[in-house]
Amino acid sequence: MKRSLLLTLGLALVGGLAVLMLVSLFYTPYEPNAMKIAHRLEAPSAAHWLGTDNFGRDVLSRVMVGTQTAFLVGAASVAIGAAGGLAVGTIAGYAGRWADELLMRATDALLAFPGILLALLLVSVFKPSLSQTVLAIGILFVPSFARVIRSGVLQQREAEYVRAVRGFGAGHMNLLFVQILPNIASSIVTTAALSFSTAILIEAALSYLGLGVQPPDPSWGRMLNESQTYLAKAPWFTLAPGLLITATVLGFNLLSDGIRDALDKRV
């Protein structure tokens, strides 16, 4: 943190959002889904710090609970993408030859589709839900993790320390998981942090289009969809989820750059 301002800023933003998410698990000023039509589209006040939405629901309570959705989608989809990418990348990079060619061509096929279109395709096949959104985004991340891990394994598998350990009779599992993967951990962690912000953006886009989190559950993207009609009359309804999406994506992007700089052994 002393060496990297980016890491400090990223941790501050992400840490603040994480605290907001943890608080929302136990406390919100109001019930997030409680409708009070008589108080619809009220401006920010002492009673409702961020105003109310078109159904009279407290905007602050809903954006607080929306952090749970964002972090859940980010963490779960990155875990799926990392697990799939780890399997594909290690086999392709370590085995080489036909396995490498076959697996890399399959990942190239996935990369040929624009990310949001592929996510739309995967989600639209089944009934839109949070679980389907997580699965679709996770599958979308497999190629990026696979290529990063494959590249690292290819660079490390013929390194002198790997040859030395192999000469002492170490098995393939030891070479991969004890020797090689720890030495490419910085690339994997950086990719995970960057993918986290991408997952939040994709989830917001899918929810905005009605293919992600379904009402009445709070989602920042869904809130943007509901607020667009009232942009001139109730701008606070749009600003709250929009600013949180921006802060979250910025925080994880800064965190990704900071982690890369901090773990880069050449610096």
PDB file of C-alpha atoms in Angstrom:
ATOM      1  CA  MET A   1       0.000   0.000   0.000  1.00  0.00           C
ATOM      2  CA  LYS A   2       2.917   2.353   0.643  1.00  0.00           C
ATOM      3  CA  ARG A   3       4.202   1.739  -2.882  1.00  0.00           C
ATOM      4  CA  SER A   4       0.915   1.882  -4.748  1.00  0.00           C
ATOM      5  CA  LEU A   5      -1.634   4.696  -4.570  1.00  0.00           C
ATOM      6  CA  LEU A   6      -3.867   2.690  -6.903  1.00  0.00           C
ATOM      7  CA  LEU A   7      -3.971  -0.199  -4.464  1.00  0.00           C
ATOM      8  CA  THR A   8      -4.823   2.137  -1.581  1.00  0.00           C
ATOM      9  CA  LEU A   9      -7.661   3.830  -3.473  1.00  0.00           C
ATOM     10  CA  GLY A  10      -8.981   0.517  -4.750  1.00  0.00           C
ATOM     11  CA  LEU A  11      -8.975  -1.018  -1.274  1.00  0.00           C
ATOM     12  CA  ALA A  12     -10.713   2.058   0.142  1.00  0.00           C
ATOM     13  CA  LEU A  13     -13.541   1.909  -2.406  1.00  0.00           C
ATOM     14  CA  VAL A  14     -13.969  -1.854  -2.310  1.00  0.00           C
ATOM     15  CA  GLY A  15     -13.633  -1.936   1.468  1.00  0.00           C
ATOM     16  CA  GLY A  16     -16.306   0.733   1.876  1.00  0.00           C
ATOM     17  CA  LEU A  17     -18.699  -1.161  -0.379  1.00  0.00           C
ATOM     18  CA  ALA A  18     -17.930  -4.414   1.442  1.00  0.00           C
ATOM     19  CA  VAL A  19     -18.806  -2.753   4.756  1.00  0.00           C
ATOM     20  CA  LEU A  20     -22.060  -1.463   3.237  1.00  0.00           C
ATOM     21  CA  MET A  21     -22.854  -4.978   2.042  1.00  0.00           C
ATOM     22  CA  LEU A  22     -22.138  -6.508   5.458  1.00  0.00           C
ATOM     23  CA  VAL A  23     -24.273  -3.892   7.219  1.00  0.00           C
ATOM     24  CA  SER A  24     -27.163  -4.581   4.829  1.00  0.00           C
ATOM     25  CA  LEU A  25     -27.174  -8.227   5.936  1.00  0.00           C
ATOM     26  CA  PHE A  26     -28.320  -7.130   9.394  1.00  0.00           C
ATOM     27  CA  TYR A  27     -29.801  -3.665   9.017  1.00  0.00           C
ATOM     28  CA  THR A  28     -31.515  -1.427   6.476  1.00  0.00           C
ATOM     29  CA  PRO A  29     -33.433   1.768   7.338  1.00  0.00           C
ATOM     30  CA  TYR A  30     -36.620   0.265   5.850  1.00  0.00           C
ATOM     31  CA  GLU A  31     -37.796  -3.033   4.440  1.00  0.00           C
ATOM     32  CA  PRO A  32     -36.329  -2.911   0.881  1.00  0.00           C
ATOM     33  CA  ASN A  33     -39.470  -4.255  -0.808  1.00  0.00           C
ATOM     34  CA  ALA A  34     -42.058  -2.438   1.347  1.00  0.00           C
ATOM     35  CA  MET A  35     -44.263  -0.312  -0.944  1.00  0.00           C
ATOM     36  CA  LYS A  36     -45.778   2.968   0.248  1.00  0.00           C
ATOM     37  CA  ILE A  37     -47.537   4.475  -2.756  1.00  0.00           C
ATOM     38  CA  ALA A  38     -48.453   7.610  -0.792  1.00  0.00           C
ATOM     39  CA  HIS A  39     -44.717   8.386  -0.486  1.00  0.00           C
ATOM     40  CA  ARG A  40     -43.652   7.582  -4.056  1.00  0.00           C
ATOM     41  CA  LEU A  41     -40.851   9.642  -5.645  1.00  0.00           C
ATOM     42  CA  GLU A  42     -40.143  11.672  -2.511  1.00  0.00           C
ATOM     43  CA  ALA A  43     -36.965  13.760  -2.612  1.00  0.00           C
ATOM     44  CA  PRO A  44     -34.076  12.962  -0.234  1.00  0.00           C
ATOM     45  CA  SER A  45     -34.940  13.944   3.330  1.00  0.00           C
ATOM     46  CA  ALA A  46     -34.180  13.081   6.939  1.00  0.00           C
ATOM     47  CA  ALA A  47     -36.663  10.209   6.699  1.00  0.00           C
ATOM     48  CA  HIS A  48     -35.341   8.880   3.374  1.00  0.00           C
ATOM     49  CA  TRP A  49     -31.721   9.908   2.821  1.00  0.00           C
ATOM     50  CA  LEU A  50     -31.749   8.959  -0.886  1.00  0.00           C
ATOM     51  CA  GLY A  51     -35.461   9.512  -1.490  1.00  0.00           C
ATOM     52  CA  THR A  52     -38.036   6.941  -2.571  1.00  0.00           C
ATOM     53  CA  ASP A  53     -38.741   5.185  -5.843  1.00  0.00           C
ATOM     54  CA  ASN A  54     -41.847   4.902  -8.018  1.00  0.00           C
ATOM     55  CA  PHE A  55     -43.441   2.463  -5.546  1.00  0.00           C
ATOM     56  CA  GLY A  56     -42.542   4.443  -2.442  1.00  0.00           C
ATOM     57  CA  ARG A  57     -39.706   2.090  -1.480  1.00  0.00           C
ATOM     58  CA  ASP A  58     -36.669   3.529   0.292  1.00  0.00           C
ATOM     59  CA  VAL A  59     -33.869   3.927  -2.271  1.00  0.00           C
ATOM     60  CA  LEU A  60     -31.088   3.726   0.329  1.00  0.00           C
ATOM     61  CA  SER A  61     -32.382   0.394   1.632  1.00  0.00           C
ATOM     62  CA  ARG A  62     -32.622  -1.012  -1.879  1.00  0.00           C
ATOM     63  CA  VAL A  63     -29.135   0.066  -2.992  1.00  0.00           C
ATOM     64  CA  MET A  64     -27.733  -1.355   0.253  1.00  0.00           C
ATOM     65  CA  VAL A  65     -29.289  -4.745  -0.467  1.00  0.00           C
ATOM     66  CA  GLY A  66     -28.187  -4.359  -4.088  1.00  0.00           C
ATOM     67  CA  THR A  67     -24.575  -4.583  -2.894  1.00  0.00           C
ATOM     68  CA  GLN A  68     -25.327  -8.158  -1.819  1.00  0.00           C
ATOM     69  CA  THR A  69     -26.405  -9.007  -5.353  1.00  0.00           C
ATOM     70  CA  ALA A  70     -23.338  -7.319  -6.853  1.00  0.00           C
ATOM     71  CA  PHE A  71     -20.833  -9.059  -4.573  1.00  0.00           C
ATOM     72  CA  LEU A  72     -22.591 -12.424  -4.857  1.00  0.00           C
ATOM     73  CA  VAL A  73     -22.630 -12.300  -8.659  1.00  0.00           C
ATOM     74  CA  GLY A  74     -19.033 -11.087  -8.783  1.00  0.00           C
ATOM     75  CA  ALA A  75     -17.656 -13.671  -6.372  1.00  0.00           C
ATOM     76  CA  ALA A  76     -19.629 -16.650  -7.674  1.00  0.00           C
ATOM     77  CA  SER A  77     -19.058 -15.946 -11.376  1.00  0.00           C
ATOM     78  CA  VAL A  78     -15.324 -15.323 -10.853  1.00  0.00           C
ATOM     79  CA  ALA A  79     -15.101 -18.592  -8.885  1.00  0.00           C
ATOM     80  CA  ILE A  80     -16.777 -20.477 -11.751  1.00  0.00           C
ATOM     81  CA  GLY A  81     -14.596 -18.794 -14.368  1.00  0.00           C
ATOM     82  CA  ALA A  82     -11.406 -19.363 -12.366  1.00  0.00           C
ATOM     83  CA  ALA A  83     -12.212 -23.037 -11.727  1.00  0.00           C
ATOM     84  CA  GLY A  84     -13.000 -23.703 -15.384  1.00  0.00           C
ATOM     85  CA  GLY A  85     -10.044 -21.647 -16.577  1.00  0.00           C
ATOM     86  CA  LEU A  86      -7.718 -23.418 -14.162  1.00  0.00           C
ATOM     87  CA  ALA A  87      -8.705 -26.823 -15.526  1.00  0.00           C
ATOM     88  CA  VAL A  88      -8.446 -25.754 -19.167  1.00  0.00           C
ATOM     89  CA  GLY A  89      -5.344 -23.589 -18.785  1.00  0.00           C
ATOM     90  CA  THR A  90      -3.247 -26.065 -16.787  1.00  0.00           C
ATOM     91  CA  ILE A  91      -4.020 -28.978 -19.113  1.00  0.00           C
ATOM     92  CA  ALA A  92      -3.400 -26.911 -22.248  1.00  0.00           C
ATOM     93  CA  GLY A  93      -0.192 -25.349 -20.953  1.00  0.00           C
ATOM     94  CA  TYR A  94       1.298 -28.409 -19.270  1.00  0.00           C
ATOM     95  CA  ALA A  95       0.250 -31.178 -21.662  1.00  0.00           C
ATOM     96  CA  GLY A  96       0.761 -29.167 -24.834  1.00  0.00           C
ATOM     97  CA  ARG A  97       0.441 -30.654 -28.333  1.00  0.00           C
ATOM     98  CA  TRP A  98      -3.048 -31.790 -29.369  1.00  0.00           C
ATOM     99  CA  ALA A  99      -4.604 -31.024 -25.960  1.00  0.00           C
ATOM    100  CA  ASP A 100      -3.356 -27.445 -26.147  1.00  0.00           C
ATOM    101  CA  GLU A 101      -4.586 -27.027 -29.713  1.00  0.00           C
ATOM    102  CA  LEU A 102      -8.034 -28.498 -29.013  1.00  0.00           C
ATOM    103  CA  LEU A 103      -8.684 -26.569 -25.792  1.00  0.00           C
ATOM    104  CA  MET A 104      -7.396 -23.248 -27.118  1.00  0.00           C
ATOM    105  CA  ARG A 105      -9.518 -23.471 -30.243  1.00  0.00           C
ATOM    106  CA  ALA A 106     -12.559 -24.082 -28.047  1.00  0.00           C
ATOM    107  CA  THR A 107     -11.769 -20.995 -25.968  1.00  0.00           C
ATOM    108  CA  ASP A 108     -11.212 -18.986 -29.158  1.00  0.00           C
ATOM    109  CA  ALA A 109     -14.720 -19.977 -30.244  1.00  0.00           C
ATOM    110  CA  LEU A 110     -16.139 -18.549 -27.001  1.00  0.00           C
ATOM    111  CA  LEU A 111     -14.045 -15.396 -27.330  1.00  0.00           C
ATOM    112  CA  ALA A 112     -15.383 -14.869 -30.852  1.00  0.00           C
ATOM    113  CA  PHE A 113     -18.746 -13.873 -29.365  1.00  0.00           C
ATOM    114  CA  PRO A 114     -19.054 -10.386 -27.818  1.00  0.00           C
ATOM    115  CA  GLY A 115     -19.305 -10.851 -24.055  1.00  0.00           C
ATOM    116  CA  ILE A 116     -22.707  -9.282 -23.469  1.00  0.00           C
ATOM    117  CA  LEU A 117     -24.244 -11.105 -26.454  1.00  0.00           C
ATOM    118  CA  LEU A 118     -22.941 -14.447 -25.216  1.00  0.00           C
ATOM    119  CA  ALA A 119     -24.348 -13.718 -21.752  1.00  0.00           C
ATOM    120  CA  LEU A 120     -27.706 -12.754 -23.294  1.00  0.00           C
ATOM    121  CA  LEU A 121     -27.732 -15.990 -25.280  1.00  0.00           C
ATOM    122  CA  LEU A 122     -26.942 -18.161 -22.270  1.00  0.00           C
ATOM    123  CA  VAL A 123     -29.459 -16.414 -19.994  1.00  0.00           C
ATOM    124  CA  SER A 124     -32.284 -16.348 -22.545  1.00  0.00           C
ATOM    125  CA  VAL A 125     -32.128 -20.131 -23.004  1.00  0.00           C
ATOM    126  CA  PHE A 126     -33.470 -20.616 -19.475  1.00  0.00           C
ATOM    127  CA  LYS A 127     -35.819 -18.669 -17.218  1.00  0.00           C
ATOM    128  CA  PRO A 128     -34.058 -15.451 -16.128  1.00  0.00           C
ATOM    129  CA  SER A 129     -32.844 -15.673 -12.530  1.00  0.00           C
ATOM    130  CA  LEU A 130     -29.867 -14.830 -10.357  1.00  0.00           C
ATOM    131  CA  SER A 131     -28.434 -18.350 -10.603  1.00  0.00           C
ATOM    132  CA  GLN A 132     -28.657 -18.373 -14.398  1.00  0.00           C
ATOM    133  CA  THR A 133     -26.980 -14.962 -14.519  1.00  0.00           C
ATOM    134  CA  VAL A 134     -24.100 -16.192 -12.335  1.00  0.00           C
ATOM    135  CA  LEU A 135     -23.661 -19.325 -14.453  1.00  0.00           C
ATOM    136  CA  ALA A 136     -23.700 -17.381 -17.730  1.00  0.00           C
ATOM    137  CA  ILE A 137     -21.138 -14.835 -16.541  1.00  0.00           C
ATOM    138  CA  GLY A 138     -18.966 -17.587 -15.059  1.00  0.00           C
ATOM    139  CA  ILE A 139     -18.873 -19.442 -18.385  1.00  0.00           C
ATOM    140  CA  LEU A 140     -18.028 -16.163 -20.081  1.00  0.00           C
ATOM    141  CA  PHE A 141     -14.928 -15.798 -17.876  1.00  0.00           C
ATOM    142  CA  VAL A 142     -13.498 -19.270 -18.515  1.00  0.00           C
ATOM    143  CA  PRO A 143     -11.569 -18.310 -21.711  1.00  0.00           C
ATOM    144  CA  SER A 144      -9.855 -15.278 -20.139  1.00  0.00           C
ATOM    145  CA  PHE A 145      -8.693 -17.262 -17.102  1.00  0.00           C
ATOM    146  CA  ALA A 146      -7.676 -20.193 -19.302  1.00  0.00           C
ATOM    147  CA  ARG A 147      -5.475 -18.057 -21.545  1.00  0.00           C
ATOM    148  CA  VAL A 148      -3.789 -16.296 -18.608  1.00  0.00           C
ATOM    149  CA  ILE A 149      -3.090 -19.576 -16.802  1.00  0.00           C
ATOM    150  CA  ARG A 150      -1.943 -21.360 -19.971  1.00  0.00           C
ATOM    151  CA  SER A 151       0.465 -18.548 -20.763  1.00  0.00           C
ATOM    152  CA  GLY A 152       1.918 -18.663 -17.256  1.00  0.00           C
ATOM    153  CA  VAL A 153       2.263 -22.453 -17.267  1.00  0.00           C
ATOM    154  CA  LEU A 154       4.011 -22.377 -20.653  1.00  0.00           C
ATOM    155  CA  GLN A 155       6.500 -19.816 -19.339  1.00  0.00           C
ATOM    156  CA  GLN A 156       7.220 -21.682 -16.127  1.00  0.00           C
ATOM    157  CA  ARG A 157       7.195 -25.349 -17.100  1.00  0.00           C
ATOM    158  CA  GLU A 158      10.688 -25.232 -18.631  1.00  0.00           C
ATOM    159  CA  ALA A 159      12.157 -22.896 -16.022  1.00  0.00           C
ATOM    160  CA  GLU A 160      15.319 -24.063 -14.251  1.00  0.00           C
ATOM    161  CA  TYR A 161      13.656 -24.519 -10.864  1.00  0.00           C
ATOM    162  CA  VAL A 162      10.962 -26.733 -12.439  1.00  0.00           C
ATOM    163  CA  ARG A 163      13.603 -28.838 -14.205  1.00  0.00           C
ATOM    164  CA  ALA A 164      15.478 -29.186 -10.936  1.00  0.00           C
ATOM    165  CA  VAL A 165      12.412 -30.346  -9.008  1.00  0.00           C
ATOM    166  CA  ARG A 166      11.485 -32.692 -11.853  1.00  0.00           C
ATOM    167  CA  GLY A 167      15.001 -34.122 -11.699  1.00  0.00           C
ATOM    168  CA  PHE A 168      14.441 -35.015  -8.033  1.00  0.00           C
ATOM    169  CA  GLY A 169      11.429 -37.106  -9.058  1.00  0.00           C
ATOM    170  CA  ALA A 170       8.538 -34.722  -8.339  1.00  0.00           C
ATOM    171  CA  GLY A 171       5.225 -35.783  -9.870  1.00  0.00           C
ATOM    172  CA  HIS A 172       3.026 -33.797 -12.228  1.00  0.00           C
ATOM    173  CA  MET A 173       0.637 -32.646  -9.458  1.00  0.00           C
ATOM    174  CA  ASN A 174       3.550 -31.354  -7.397  1.00  0.00           C
ATOM    175  CA  LEU A 175       5.030 -29.537 -10.372  1.00  0.00           C
ATOM    176  CA  LEU A 176       1.725 -27.899 -11.243  1.00  0.00           C
ATOM    177  CA  PHE A 177       0.202 -27.022  -7.891  1.00  0.00           C
ATOM    178  CA  VAL A 178       3.266 -26.594  -5.695  1.00  0.00           C
ATOM    179  CA  GLN A 179       5.864 -25.210  -8.094  1.00  0.00           C
ATOM    180  CA  ILE A 180       4.215 -23.547 -11.114  1.00  0.00           C
ATOM    181  CA  LEU A 181       0.828 -22.151 -10.066  1.00  0.00           C
ATOM    182  CA  PRO A 182       2.107 -20.233  -6.999  1.00  0.00           C
ATOM    183  CA  ASN A 183       4.530 -18.432  -9.312  1.00  0.00           C
ATOM    184  CA  ILE A 184       1.754 -17.215 -11.611  1.00  0.00           C
ATOM    185  CA  ALA A 185      -0.633 -16.341  -8.756  1.00  0.00           C
ATOM    186  CA  SER A 186      -0.230 -12.596  -9.337  1.00  0.00           C
ATOM    187  CA  SER A 187      -1.625 -12.897 -12.876  1.00  0.00           C
ATOM    188  CA  ILE A 188      -4.550 -15.005 -11.667  1.00  0.00           C
ATOM    189  CA  VAL A 189      -5.416 -12.602  -8.822  1.00  0.00           C
ATOM    190  CA  THR A 190      -5.199  -9.595 -11.137  1.00  0.00           C
ATOM    191  CA  THR A 191      -7.496 -11.281 -13.651  1.00  0.00           C
ATOM    192  CA  ALA A 192      -9.941 -12.171 -10.868  1.00  0.00           C
ATOM    193  CA  ALA A 193     -10.133  -8.577  -9.610  1.00  0.00           C
ATOM    194  CA  LEU A 194     -10.675  -7.243 -13.126  1.00  0.00           C
ATOM    195  CA  SER A 195     -13.279  -9.937 -13.862  1.00  0.00           C
ATOM    196  CA  PHE A 196     -15.153  -9.006 -10.684  1.00  0.00           C
ATOM    197  CA  SER A 197     -15.867  -5.515 -12.007  1.00  0.00           C
ATOM    198  CA  THR A 198     -16.826  -6.914 -15.411  1.00  0.00           C
ATOM    199  CA  ALA A 199     -19.257  -9.335 -13.750  1.00  0.00           C
ATOM    200  CA  ILE A 200     -20.985  -6.475 -11.941  1.00  0.00           C
ATOM    201  CA  LEU A 201     -21.332  -4.519 -15.185  1.00  0.00           C
ATOM    202  CA  ILE A 202     -22.749  -7.506 -17.065  1.00  0.00           C
ATOM    203  CA  GLU A 203     -25.190  -8.314 -14.261  1.00  0.00           C
ATOM    204  CA  ALA A 204     -26.366  -4.692 -14.216  1.00  0.00           C
ATOM    205  CA  ALA A 205     -26.838  -4.771 -17.997  1.00  0.00           C
ATOM    206  CA  LEU A 206     -28.765  -8.049 -17.901  1.00  0.00           C
ATOM    207  CA  SER A 207     -30.966  -6.846 -15.022  1.00  0.00           C
ATOM    208  CA  TYR A 208     -31.562  -3.569 -16.867  1.00  0.00           C
ATOM    209  CA  LEU A 209     -32.841  -5.604 -19.828  1.00  0.00           C
ATOM    210  CA  GLY A 210     -35.026  -7.754 -17.563  1.00  0.00           C
ATOM    211  CA  LEU A 211     -32.898 -10.897 -17.970  1.00  0.00           C
ATOM    212  CA  GLY A 212     -31.038 -10.808 -14.664  1.00  0.00           C
ATOM    213  CA  VAL A 213     -32.323 -10.393 -11.134  1.00  0.00           C
ATOM    214  CA  GLN A 214     -36.113 -10.427 -11.181  1.00  0.00           C
ATOM    215  CA  PRO A 215     -38.380  -8.024  -9.256  1.00  0.00           C
ATOM    216  CA  PRO A 216     -38.968  -7.331  -6.459  1.00  0.00           C
ATOM    217  CA  ASP A 217     -35.387  -8.296  -5.490  1.00  0.00           C
ATOM    218  CA  PRO A 218     -33.109  -5.215  -5.557  1.00  0.00           C
ATOM    219  CA  SER A 219     -30.503  -4.917  -8.297  1.00  0.00           C
ATOM    220  CA  TRP A 220     -28.682  -1.781  -9.374  1.00  0.00           C
ATOM    221  CA  GLY A 221     -29.317  -2.515 -13.037  1.00  0.00           C
ATOM    222  CA  ARG A 222     -33.006  -3.150 -12.410  1.00  0.00           C
ATOM    223  CA  MET A 223     -33.249   0.097 -10.461  1.00  0.00           C
ATOM    224  CA  LEU A 224     -31.759   1.987 -13.421  1.00  0.00           C
ATOM    225  CA  ASN A 225     -34.415   0.463 -15.667  1.00  0.00           C
ATOM    226  CA  GLU A 226     -37.204   1.484 -13.290  1.00  0.00           C
ATOM    227  CA  SER A 227     -35.834   5.011 -12.852  1.00  0.00           C
ATOM    228  CA  GLN A 228     -35.332   6.019 -16.485  1.00  0.00           C
ATOM    229  CA  THR A 229     -38.948   7.161 -16.858  1.00  0.00           C
ATOM    230  CA  TYR A 230     -38.550   9.521 -13.906  1.00  0.00           C
ATOM    231  CA  LEU A 231     -35.089  10.876 -14.719  1.00  0.00           C
ATOM    232  CA  ALA A 232     -36.209  14.527 -14.906  1.00  0.00           C
ATOM    233  CA  LYS A 233     -38.684  14.323 -12.029  1.00  0.00           C
ATOM    234  CA  ALA A 234     -36.671  12.186  -9.590  1.00  0.00           C
ATOM    235  CA  PRO A 235     -32.949  12.203 -10.521  1.00  0.00           C
ATOM    236  CA  TRP A 236     -31.961  10.789  -7.114  1.00  0.00           C
ATOM    237  CA  PHE A 237     -33.640   7.525  -8.107  1.00  0.00           C
ATOM    238  CA  THR A 238     -31.121   7.133 -10.958  1.00  0.00           C
ATOM    239  CA  LEU A 239     -28.041   8.654  -9.342  1.00  0.00           C
ATOM    240  CA  ALA A 240     -27.870   6.279  -6.381  1.00  0.00           C
ATOM    241  CA  PRO A 241     -27.521   2.961  -8.264  1.00  0.00           C
ATOM    242  CA  GLY A 242     -25.564   4.596 -11.093  1.00  0.00           C
ATOM    243  CA  LEU A 243     -22.937   6.032  -8.758  1.00  0.00           C
ATOM    244  CA  LEU A 244     -22.616   2.742  -6.868  1.00  0.00           C
ATOM    245  CA  ILE A 245     -22.031   0.828 -10.104  1.00  0.00           C
ATOM    246  CA  THR A 246     -19.388   3.385 -11.082  1.00  0.00           C
ATOM    247  CA  ALA A 247     -17.698   3.272  -7.666  1.00  0.00           C
ATOM    248  CA  THR A 248     -17.659  -0.525  -7.578  1.00  0.00           C
ATOM    249  CA  VAL A 249     -16.231  -0.954 -11.066  1.00  0.00           C
ATOM    250  CA  LEU A 250     -13.662   1.798 -10.478  1.00  0.00           C
ATOM    251  CA  GLY A 251     -12.679   0.279  -7.134  1.00  0.00           C
ATOM    252  CA  PHE A 252     -12.060  -3.191  -8.522  1.00  0.00           C
ATOM    253  CA  ASN A 253     -10.214  -1.834 -11.569  1.00  0.00           C
ATOM    254  CA  LEU A 254      -7.913   0.203  -9.317  1.00  0.00           C
ATOM    255  CA  LEU A 255      -7.502  -2.815  -7.056  1.00  0.00           C
ATOM    256  CA  SER A 256      -6.579  -4.953 -10.052  1.00  0.00           C
ATOM    257  CA  ASP A 257      -3.916  -2.478 -11.193  1.00  0.00           C
ATOM    258  CA  GLY A 258      -2.614  -2.077  -7.655  1.00  0.00           C
ATOM    259  CA  ILE A 259      -2.330  -5.824  -7.091  1.00  0.00           C
ATOM    260  CA  ARG A 260      -0.496  -6.204 -10.392  1.00  0.00           C
ATOM    261  CA  ASP A 261       2.014  -3.527  -9.432  1.00  0.00           C
ATOM    262  CA  ALA A 262       2.449  -4.812  -5.880  1.00  0.00           C
ATOM    263  CA  LEU A 263       3.007  -8.427  -6.895  1.00  0.00           C
ATOM    264  CA  ASP A 264       5.171  -7.700  -9.928  1.00  0.00           C
ATOM    265  CA  LYS A 265       8.589  -9.035  -8.920  1.00  0.00           C
ATOM    266  CA  ARG A 266      10.273  -6.868 -11.528  1.00  0.00           C
ATOM    267  CA  VAL A 267       9.260  -3.641  -9.754  1.00  0.00           C
TER     268      VAL A 267
END
